[in-house]
Each structure stands twice: as C-alpha cells, then as structure tokens.
XYZ file of C-alpha atoms in Angstrom:
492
model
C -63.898 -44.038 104.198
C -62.109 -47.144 103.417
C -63.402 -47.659 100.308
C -62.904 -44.020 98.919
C -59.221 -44.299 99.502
C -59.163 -48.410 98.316
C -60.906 -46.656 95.058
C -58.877 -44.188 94.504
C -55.901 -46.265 95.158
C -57.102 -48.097 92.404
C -57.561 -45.544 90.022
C -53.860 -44.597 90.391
C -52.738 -48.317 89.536
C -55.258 -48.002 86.506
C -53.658 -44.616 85.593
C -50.425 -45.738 86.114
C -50.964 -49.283 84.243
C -52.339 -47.126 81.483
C -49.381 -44.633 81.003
C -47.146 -46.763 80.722
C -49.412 -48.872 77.801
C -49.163 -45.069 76.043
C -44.872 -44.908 76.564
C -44.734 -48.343 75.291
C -47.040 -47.471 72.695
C -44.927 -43.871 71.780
C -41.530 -46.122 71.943
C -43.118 -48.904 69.784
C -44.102 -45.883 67.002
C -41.216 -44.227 67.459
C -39.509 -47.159 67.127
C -41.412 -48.846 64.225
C -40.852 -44.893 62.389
C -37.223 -45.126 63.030
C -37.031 -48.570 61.345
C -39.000 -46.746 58.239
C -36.247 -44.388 58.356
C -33.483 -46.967 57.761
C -35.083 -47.820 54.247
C -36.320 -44.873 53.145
C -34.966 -41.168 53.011
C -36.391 -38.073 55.273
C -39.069 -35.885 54.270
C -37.350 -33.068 52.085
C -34.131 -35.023 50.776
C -33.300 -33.792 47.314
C -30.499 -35.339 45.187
C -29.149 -33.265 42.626
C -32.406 -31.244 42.737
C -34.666 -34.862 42.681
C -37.080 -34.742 45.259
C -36.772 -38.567 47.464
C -38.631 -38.154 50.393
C -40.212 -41.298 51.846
C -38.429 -43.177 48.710
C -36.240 -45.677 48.926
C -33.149 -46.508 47.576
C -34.835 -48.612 44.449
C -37.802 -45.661 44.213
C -34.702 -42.901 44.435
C -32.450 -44.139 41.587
C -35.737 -45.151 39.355
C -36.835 -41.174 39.928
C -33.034 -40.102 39.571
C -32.411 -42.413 36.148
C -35.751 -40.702 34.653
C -34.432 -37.240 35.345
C -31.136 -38.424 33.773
C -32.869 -39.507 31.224
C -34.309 -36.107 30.702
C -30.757 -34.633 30.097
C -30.478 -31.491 27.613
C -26.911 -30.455 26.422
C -26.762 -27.267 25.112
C -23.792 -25.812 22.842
C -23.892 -21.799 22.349
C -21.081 -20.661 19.352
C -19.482 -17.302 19.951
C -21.839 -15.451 17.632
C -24.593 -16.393 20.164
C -26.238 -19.141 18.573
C -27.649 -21.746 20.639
C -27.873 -25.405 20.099
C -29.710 -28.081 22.089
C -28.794 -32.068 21.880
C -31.486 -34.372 23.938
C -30.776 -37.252 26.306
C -32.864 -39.934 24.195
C -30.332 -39.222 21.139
C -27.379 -39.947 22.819
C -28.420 -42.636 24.821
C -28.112 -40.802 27.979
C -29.001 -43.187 30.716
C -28.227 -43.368 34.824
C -25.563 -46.027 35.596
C -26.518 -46.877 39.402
C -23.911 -47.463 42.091
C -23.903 -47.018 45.497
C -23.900 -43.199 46.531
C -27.736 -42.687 46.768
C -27.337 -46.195 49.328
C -24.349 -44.744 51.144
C -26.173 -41.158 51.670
C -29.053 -43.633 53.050
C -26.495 -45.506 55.484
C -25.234 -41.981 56.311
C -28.697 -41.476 57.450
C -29.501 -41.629 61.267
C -33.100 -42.997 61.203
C -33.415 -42.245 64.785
C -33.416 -38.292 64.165
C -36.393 -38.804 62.209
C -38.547 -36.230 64.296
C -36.064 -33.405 64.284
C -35.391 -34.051 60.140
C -39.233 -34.566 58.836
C -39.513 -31.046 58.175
C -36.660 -28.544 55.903
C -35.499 -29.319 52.890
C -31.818 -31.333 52.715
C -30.277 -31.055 49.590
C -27.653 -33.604 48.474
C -24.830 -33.013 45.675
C -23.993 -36.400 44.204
C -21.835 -37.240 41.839
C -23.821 -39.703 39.603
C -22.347 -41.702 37.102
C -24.481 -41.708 33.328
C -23.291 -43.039 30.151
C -23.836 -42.460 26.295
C -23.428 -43.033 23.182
C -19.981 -40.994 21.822
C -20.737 -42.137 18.222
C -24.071 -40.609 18.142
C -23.097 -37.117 20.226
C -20.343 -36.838 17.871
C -22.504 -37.451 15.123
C -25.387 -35.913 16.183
C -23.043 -32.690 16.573
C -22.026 -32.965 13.145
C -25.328 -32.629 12.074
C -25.914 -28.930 13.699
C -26.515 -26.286 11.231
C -23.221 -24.360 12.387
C -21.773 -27.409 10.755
C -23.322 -27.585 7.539
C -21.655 -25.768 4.166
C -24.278 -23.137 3.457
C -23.558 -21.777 6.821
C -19.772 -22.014 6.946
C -18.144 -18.641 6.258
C -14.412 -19.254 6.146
C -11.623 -16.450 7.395
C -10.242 -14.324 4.884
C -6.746 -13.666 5.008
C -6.057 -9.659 5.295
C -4.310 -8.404 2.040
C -3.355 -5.327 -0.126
C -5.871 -4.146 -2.507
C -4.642 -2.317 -5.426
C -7.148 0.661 -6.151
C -6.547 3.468 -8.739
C -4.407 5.855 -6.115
C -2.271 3.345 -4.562
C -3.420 0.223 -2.356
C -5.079 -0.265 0.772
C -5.329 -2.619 3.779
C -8.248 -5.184 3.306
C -9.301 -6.360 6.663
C -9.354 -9.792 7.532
C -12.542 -11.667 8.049
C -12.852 -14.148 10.844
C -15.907 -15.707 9.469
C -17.322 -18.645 11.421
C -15.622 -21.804 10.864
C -15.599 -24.177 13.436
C -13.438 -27.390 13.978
C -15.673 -29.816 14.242
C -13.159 -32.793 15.902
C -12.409 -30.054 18.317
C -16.085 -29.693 19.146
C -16.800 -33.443 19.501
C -13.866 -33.537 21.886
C -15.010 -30.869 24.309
C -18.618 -32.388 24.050
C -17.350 -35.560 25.133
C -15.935 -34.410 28.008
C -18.651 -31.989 29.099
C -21.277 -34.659 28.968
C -18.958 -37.227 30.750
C -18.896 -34.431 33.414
C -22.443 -34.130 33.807
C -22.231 -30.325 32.445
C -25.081 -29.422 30.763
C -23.231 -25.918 28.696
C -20.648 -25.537 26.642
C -19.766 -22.294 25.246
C -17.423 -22.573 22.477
C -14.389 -19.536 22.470
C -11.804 -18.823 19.689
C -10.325 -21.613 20.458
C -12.200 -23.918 18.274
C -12.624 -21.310 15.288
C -10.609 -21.292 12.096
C -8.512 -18.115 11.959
C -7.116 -15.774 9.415
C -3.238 -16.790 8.504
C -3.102 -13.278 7.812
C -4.872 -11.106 10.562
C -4.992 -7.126 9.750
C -2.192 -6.766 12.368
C 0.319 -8.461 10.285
C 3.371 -6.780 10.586
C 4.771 -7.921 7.018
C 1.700 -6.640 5.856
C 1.608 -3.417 7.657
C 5.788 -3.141 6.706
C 5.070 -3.666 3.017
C 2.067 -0.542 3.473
C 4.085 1.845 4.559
C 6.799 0.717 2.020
C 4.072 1.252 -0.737
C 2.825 4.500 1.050
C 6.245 5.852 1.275
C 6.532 5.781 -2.712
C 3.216 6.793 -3.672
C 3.121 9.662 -0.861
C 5.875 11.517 -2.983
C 5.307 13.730 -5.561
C 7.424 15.726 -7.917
C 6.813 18.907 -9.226
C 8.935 19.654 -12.091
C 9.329 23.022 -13.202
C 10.409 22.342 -17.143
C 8.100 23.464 -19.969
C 5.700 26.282 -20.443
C 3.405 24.371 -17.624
C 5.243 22.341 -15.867
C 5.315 18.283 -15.272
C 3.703 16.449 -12.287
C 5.261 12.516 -11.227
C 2.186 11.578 -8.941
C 1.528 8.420 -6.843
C -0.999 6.708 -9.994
C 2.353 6.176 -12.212
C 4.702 5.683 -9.576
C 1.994 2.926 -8.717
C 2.928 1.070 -11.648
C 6.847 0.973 -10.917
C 6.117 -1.262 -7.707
C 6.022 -4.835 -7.729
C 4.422 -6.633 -4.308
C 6.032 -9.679 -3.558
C 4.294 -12.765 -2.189
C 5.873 -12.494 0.729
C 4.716 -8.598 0.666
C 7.816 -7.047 -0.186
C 8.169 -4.199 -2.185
C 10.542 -3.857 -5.012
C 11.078 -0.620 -7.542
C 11.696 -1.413 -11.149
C 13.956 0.760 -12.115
C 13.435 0.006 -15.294
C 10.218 2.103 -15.480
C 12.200 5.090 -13.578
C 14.763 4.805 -16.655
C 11.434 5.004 -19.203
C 10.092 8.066 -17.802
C 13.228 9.884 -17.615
C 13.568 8.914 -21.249
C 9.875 10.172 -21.778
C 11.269 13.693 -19.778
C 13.888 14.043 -22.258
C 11.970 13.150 -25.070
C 9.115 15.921 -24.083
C 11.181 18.627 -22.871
C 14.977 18.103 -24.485
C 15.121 21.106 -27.400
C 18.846 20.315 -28.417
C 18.948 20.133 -32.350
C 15.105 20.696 -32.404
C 13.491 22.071 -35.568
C 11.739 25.507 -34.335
C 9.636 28.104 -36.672
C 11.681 31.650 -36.251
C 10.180 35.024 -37.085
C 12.677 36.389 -39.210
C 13.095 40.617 -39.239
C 11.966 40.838 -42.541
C 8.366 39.274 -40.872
C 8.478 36.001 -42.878
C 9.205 32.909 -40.990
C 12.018 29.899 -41.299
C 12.145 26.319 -40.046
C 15.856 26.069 -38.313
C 16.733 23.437 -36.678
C 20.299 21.852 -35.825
C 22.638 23.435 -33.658
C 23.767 23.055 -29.679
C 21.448 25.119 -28.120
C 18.425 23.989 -25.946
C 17.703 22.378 -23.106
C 18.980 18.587 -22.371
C 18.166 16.598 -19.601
C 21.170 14.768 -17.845
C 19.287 11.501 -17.852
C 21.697 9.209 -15.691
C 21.909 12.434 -12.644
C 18.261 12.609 -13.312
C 17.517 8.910 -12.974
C 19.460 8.600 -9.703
C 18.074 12.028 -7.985
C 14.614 10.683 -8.521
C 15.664 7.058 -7.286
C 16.722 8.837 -4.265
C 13.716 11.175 -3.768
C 10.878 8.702 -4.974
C 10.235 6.953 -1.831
C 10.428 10.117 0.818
C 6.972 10.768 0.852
C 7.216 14.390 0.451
C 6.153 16.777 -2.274
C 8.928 17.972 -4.336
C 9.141 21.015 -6.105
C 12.822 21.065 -8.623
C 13.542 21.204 -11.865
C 14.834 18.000 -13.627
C 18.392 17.737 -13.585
C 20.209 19.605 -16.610
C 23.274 19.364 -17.965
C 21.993 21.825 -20.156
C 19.563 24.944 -20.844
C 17.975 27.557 -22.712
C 16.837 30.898 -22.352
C 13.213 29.887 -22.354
C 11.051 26.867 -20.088
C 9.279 25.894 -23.619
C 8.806 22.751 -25.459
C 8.131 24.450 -28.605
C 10.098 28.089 -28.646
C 12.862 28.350 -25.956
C 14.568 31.504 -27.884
C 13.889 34.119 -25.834
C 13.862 37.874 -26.995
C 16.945 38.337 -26.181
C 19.310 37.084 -29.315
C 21.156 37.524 -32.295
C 20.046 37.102 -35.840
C 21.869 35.905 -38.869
C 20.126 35.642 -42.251
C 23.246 33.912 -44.293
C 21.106 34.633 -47.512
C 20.788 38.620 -47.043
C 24.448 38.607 -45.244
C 22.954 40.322 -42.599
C 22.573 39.801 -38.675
C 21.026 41.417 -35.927
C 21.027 41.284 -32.165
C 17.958 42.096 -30.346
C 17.659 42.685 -26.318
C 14.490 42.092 -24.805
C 12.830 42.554 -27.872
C 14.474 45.803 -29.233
C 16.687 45.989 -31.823
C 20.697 47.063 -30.318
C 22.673 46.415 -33.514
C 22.485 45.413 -36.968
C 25.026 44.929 -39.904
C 25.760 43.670 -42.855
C 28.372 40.565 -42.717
C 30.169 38.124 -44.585
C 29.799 34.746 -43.864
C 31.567 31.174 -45.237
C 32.730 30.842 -48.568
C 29.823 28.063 -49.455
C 31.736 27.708 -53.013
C 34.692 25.763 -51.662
C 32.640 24.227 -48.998
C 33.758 26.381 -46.546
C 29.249 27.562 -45.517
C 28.707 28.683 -42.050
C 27.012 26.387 -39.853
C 23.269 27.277 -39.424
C 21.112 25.967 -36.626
C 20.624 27.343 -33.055
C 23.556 28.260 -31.407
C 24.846 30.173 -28.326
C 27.848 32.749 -27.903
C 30.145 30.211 -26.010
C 33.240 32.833 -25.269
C 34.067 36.201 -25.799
C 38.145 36.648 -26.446
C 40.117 39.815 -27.053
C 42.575 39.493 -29.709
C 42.757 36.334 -30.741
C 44.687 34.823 -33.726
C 42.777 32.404 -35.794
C 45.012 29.811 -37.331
C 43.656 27.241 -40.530
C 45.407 25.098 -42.992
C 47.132 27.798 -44.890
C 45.857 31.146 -42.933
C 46.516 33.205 -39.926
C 44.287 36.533 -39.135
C 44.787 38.558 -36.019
C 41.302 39.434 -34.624
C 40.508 42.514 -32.129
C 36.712 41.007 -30.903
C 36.365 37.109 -31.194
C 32.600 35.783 -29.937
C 31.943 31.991 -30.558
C 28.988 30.230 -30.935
C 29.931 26.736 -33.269
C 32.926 24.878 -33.597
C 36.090 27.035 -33.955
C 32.900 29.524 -35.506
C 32.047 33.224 -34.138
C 31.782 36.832 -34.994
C 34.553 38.715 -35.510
C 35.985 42.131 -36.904
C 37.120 41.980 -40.438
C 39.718 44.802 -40.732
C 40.597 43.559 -44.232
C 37.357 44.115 -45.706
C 36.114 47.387 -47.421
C 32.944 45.739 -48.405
C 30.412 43.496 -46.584
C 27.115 42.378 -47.619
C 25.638 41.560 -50.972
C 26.936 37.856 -52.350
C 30.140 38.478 -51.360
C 30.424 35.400 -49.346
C 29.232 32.957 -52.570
C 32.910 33.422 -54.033
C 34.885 35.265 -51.461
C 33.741 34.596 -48.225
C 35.458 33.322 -44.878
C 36.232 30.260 -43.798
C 33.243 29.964 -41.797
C 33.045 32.793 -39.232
C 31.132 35.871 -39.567
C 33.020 39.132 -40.669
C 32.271 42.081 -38.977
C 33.096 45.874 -39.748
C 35.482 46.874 -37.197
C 33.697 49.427 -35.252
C 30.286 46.906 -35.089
C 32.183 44.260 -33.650
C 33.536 46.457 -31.227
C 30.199 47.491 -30.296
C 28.674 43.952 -30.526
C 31.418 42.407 -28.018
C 30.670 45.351 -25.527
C 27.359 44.326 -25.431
C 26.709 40.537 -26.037
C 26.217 38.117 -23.325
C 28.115 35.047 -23.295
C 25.021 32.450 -23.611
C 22.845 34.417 -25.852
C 21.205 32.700 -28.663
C 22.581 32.377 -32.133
C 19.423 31.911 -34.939
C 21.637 31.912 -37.831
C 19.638 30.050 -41.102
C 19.812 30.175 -44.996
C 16.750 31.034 -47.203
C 17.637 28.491 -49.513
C 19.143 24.852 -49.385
C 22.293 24.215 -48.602
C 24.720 21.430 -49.005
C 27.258 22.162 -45.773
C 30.258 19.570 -45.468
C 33.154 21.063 -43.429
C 34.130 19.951 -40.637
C 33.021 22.954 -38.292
C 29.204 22.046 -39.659
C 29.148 18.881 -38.681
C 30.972 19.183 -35.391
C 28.239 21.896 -34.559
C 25.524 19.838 -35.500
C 24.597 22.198 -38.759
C 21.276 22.051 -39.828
C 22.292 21.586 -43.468
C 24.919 19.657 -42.836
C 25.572 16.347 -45.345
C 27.164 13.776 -44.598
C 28.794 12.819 -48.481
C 30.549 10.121 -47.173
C 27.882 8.250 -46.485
C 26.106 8.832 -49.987
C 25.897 6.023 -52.205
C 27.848 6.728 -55.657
C-alpha cells in the first residue's frame, strides 16, 4: 500500500518536474520568436504593395529599391495617346532612409502570434531620385514631340467665297509645350506618381478661336451689306444690285473691320446713269409717212439724280433687306426703255413737210400743216426730243423787234411751243425757208384751239428735219437741238 501511494507520489513530482521543462520550453520559443520579431517584419507586411514578411530591414529596402527600380511613368496627351518612360532611363533608383526601420521599431515583436496571419499593408513615403536631364530629354524625344507629328492651331478667319465670306473655324491642332511638359514630369516623378495626363493647359491655342467677337462683329458687318439687295425697276427688264458686287465695295481690315468704298458706290451709280439715262439720246423714230429718222438732242428722257441716288443707296446698302424702288430721278419719260422711251402717246413734227401730228395711245387726234423757224436768217426750230413744258392762255411773245399776242401757247424748248397764227392765211409748203417764225410752230387758229384742249402737259415732242441742218440761235442751243452748231467754236 505504501509503495502504490510513494509511486504515485512520484509520478506527480515527475509530471510536475516535466511541465514545467514544457512552460520553460514554450517561454524560451516564444521568447526566442519574439526576439526574431524585433529584426524582421510579420508575416503579411506589405510596403507600398512589396511583400516583407520575415525580411529584414536590409532584405526590405534591397526588395523595395528593385521594385523602384522597376518604375514606369506614363504620359497620356488629350487626344488619348499614351506614352511610357522606364525607370532604367532616368536613373530611377531608391534613396534609403529610415521609414522601413521606424515601421520595424513601431513593431511590437511580442504580438507575434496574434499578427503571423492577415495581410498589413503599409503606405510609405519613400524617397527615389533621377536623372532630370535625361526625363527631360528623354521626353523630348516622344513622337508627340517630333515635327511630322506637330499640327499647329489655326487661327479662325474670314474666307472670301464667290457670294460673300464665311467663318473658317479654328483648328486647335496638337501642339504641345514641351518646357511645360518637362516641368510637370519633374514634379510627378519627384512625387512618386506614376500618370500624368496632360489638359489644355499645356497645348498651343488659336489667337483667334471661332468665338472671336471681332471676328463674329466684322461677319455680321459683312452679312449686313451683302444680305441687301436692290431691285430697281428702270429699263424694259429691270436692274438687280446683289451681294457678289456689293462684295467687291468692302474692304476687311486687319483688325476685321469693315469699311465701304464709296468710291465703287459712286461707279455704279455712274454705270446706272450711263445704262438707263435717255436725255439727249439718239433714238430711231417711225415717222407717219412709214420711213424712219435718227433724232436725237433735246430734254426729254429719263436722268438719274446721281448724288440723291448715291446717298439713298449708301443708306439702304447695309440693311439687309430686299429692296424693290426705282433709282432716284430727277427726271423721266413716258416709257421704262433704254432704247425707245417715246411712248404712243405724242406729237409729231416733220420740219421738212411743215407738218405735225399728235397721236394718243396710238391713234391719230390731230394733224396740220404748220410753219416753223425761218432757217434762212438762222432763226430753225430746235429739233430733238422734247416735252410740252406749259400750257398758257393768251400769252404775248416779246423778241428783239416783235410782239404777237397769242390765244393757245404750249412749250416744249426754250422760249419754243405751238401756237395759233392768226396772221397767217397760208401754212405748209416752204413757207418757213423765207418767211417763217422765229422759232415756234404756227398753228391755224381753230387747230391750236383744239390741240391745247387736248394736249397733256409732259407729252413728247419728236420734232426732226429730213435733211441737215445748220441751227445756231440761241433757243437751239439752250434746248440742246440736235442740229445745233456751235460756229463759234469753228476754226476760220
């Protein structure tokens, strides 16, 4: 009995001696793991994504320095191009210091058991130099920088095109400022960033962007002028100003501003008057006896007030508008013709025959024989293409050594007209060659009655010789005659 218990006593010192071998044992490993712990990092530790478990200090910075040294810095340009610039060629290296130590010291080796499993991820800033020469020059050397890829901005501008001018757009192209570049670089990689993305801010811009407000002021300027158009209503068909000549009267300034020569406005009022002005023009006249005369001379036909004209059109030219007007006269006819502004309505007077006739609307009203200027003391009626200017009631008509008392007086040239002829029995033949007037047309009484009654003031006078005259009175040349000669002027 004693020995059973003496044995079993013994067994418990043996147990006891024994456990407390396997604590010492469990603190000596614990202990010995710990004082791994101080020199190296936990299971799981990553710095700046670098796996360091179990490493130490020298074994962390050697596997953080070759990552470094793997550094890739990418540039991407705004069209989306994307550019890649290796560690190795900018001398991208590590430059150790003491953060991976401190996160060690920061370590409590003692928590080892709790911290050898999970990852622990570390953020450090790490300090890595390079070569700024070579990144700068190794950007300059990207293709974005080379001359056959460089597209420089184009400045917006007006175009001139056959109808006017129109906005060309600017081009932004894809210029980039290279020392702007290499700055931004610099300080990305000195950051550790791995991107840059290059904005606007480092591209070359228009001067002149499509938005330009001088530029968009001088277009509606330009549009304002060549949005007008006038439609004249002169001539048998009528005359159109459109935007393709007034085009040619603007000058653009380099500063886009938009001038009128009015120079050109005074040339194609000129050119109106010179097209469609019939005063004193030679015209081809169908005579009643069928044949037909040349007459030209006279006062009658249309004349363009060319000053009024000039400054109405200076006025309307830039409204934009279509306008519809006829030019401005200070004169007209009967007729809107270049060529044969008579009319039907008219009166007829063949000095040759001594006869006249006045047609309305085509049909003959009245016809007579006459007597017309005494053409042998120089004393010929005007011919040319008049108009009945007045109509007076007994009038006197006064000359140099005559007074006559007239019932009917109708004018159409200087101090020149129809009238009755109370003292004449005869009229007609070749009276007028020897005894004619002193320039107006004599009328039997009872026609000139007739005539006044029914004559318009403003009716056309064709009155024209057969055969050539030499007409030097005064009244001819004040009214323009178509024979009229000027023997002053002729050399003796």
């Amino acid at each position: 009995m004693r020995k059973q218990k003496s044995a079993a006593k013994s067994a418990l010192i043996i147990m006891g001696i024994l456990s407390g071998f396997l604590l010492i044992a469990l603190l000596v490993c614990y202990l010995c793991t710990a004082s791994y712990y101080a020199e190296h990092f936990f299971p799981g530790t990553v710095l700046n994504g670098v796996s360091v478990g179990k490493m130490t200090v020298e074994e962390a910075e050697d596997k953080v320095a070759q990552e470094v040294a793997d550094y890739i810095f990418s540039i991407e340009t705004r069209d989306g191009e994307k550019y890649q610039i290796i560690g190795p060629d900018i001398d991208y290296a590590y430059v150790p210091g003491t953060e991976i130590h401190d996160i060690l010291e920061m370590q409590d080796q003692y928590q080892w058991i709790s911290k050898r499993k999970g990852k622990k991820e570390t953020d450090l800033e790490v300090t890595a130099a390079f070569n700024t020469h070579r990144l700068d020059q190794a950007i300059a050397e990207l293709p974005c920088f080379q001359s056959d890829y460089i597209q420089k901005p184009k400045d917006a501008y007006l175009r001139e095109t056959e109808t006017g001018y129109e906005l060309v757009e600017a081009e932004e192209g894809n210029q980039i400022r290279l020392g702007d570049v290499q700055k931004l670089a610099r300080e990305a990689v000195d950051m550790g960033e791995e991107k840059l993305v290059l904005t606007d801010d480092v591209y070359e811009e228009p001067k002149v962007k499509s938005d330009d407000k001088k530029l968009k002021k001088a277009l509606k300027n330009i549009n304002s002028y060549l949005h007008t158009t006038i439609e004249y209503d002169v001539g048998e068909h009528g005359e159109v100003l459109e935007a393709a000549r007034i085009k040619d009267w603007l000058t653009i300034g380099s500063d886009y501003s938009v001038t009128l020569d009015e120079s050109k406005v005074t040339s194609y009022v000129q050119y109106l008057a010179s097209k469609y002005n019939t005063y004193g023009d030679v015209r081809v006249f169908k005579t009643s006896l069928g044949d037909k005369v040349k007459i030209g001379g006279g006062d009658y036909g249309w004349v363009i007030d060319k000053e009024k004209e000039k400054q109405q059109l200076l006025s309307e030219i830039r409204s934009g508008k279509t306008i519809q007007r006829e030019p401005v006269f200070n004169q007209t006819a009967e007729v809107k013709s270049e060529t044969y502004d008579i009319g039907n309505t008219y009166v007829e007077v063949d000095y040759t025959n001594q006869h006249m006739y006045f047609y309305e609307n085509g049909k003959l009203k009245l016809e007579t024989d006459v007597v017309t200027g005494n053409v042998s003391r120089n004393n010929g009626s005007p011919d040319g293409v008049f108009k009945i200017v007045y109509k007076e009631r007994d009038a006197t008509l006064v000359g140099e050594n005559y007074a006559s008392d007239v019932k009917y007086f109708m004018v159409f040239a200087y101090n020149v007209g129809f009238h009755d002829a109370s003292w004449r029995n005869e009229f007609g033949q070749e009276i007028y060659k020897d005894s004619g007037s002193h320039g107006c047309i004599n009328m039997p009484s009872e026609l000139a009655e007739k005539l006044y009654q029914i004559l318009p003031t403003g009716t056309p006078v064709i009155a024209y010789y057969r055969e050539p005259v030499e007409l030097t009175a005064e009244n001819a040349k004040i009214s323009n005659a178509y024979s009229y000669v000027n023997k002053e002027n002729e050399q003796p």
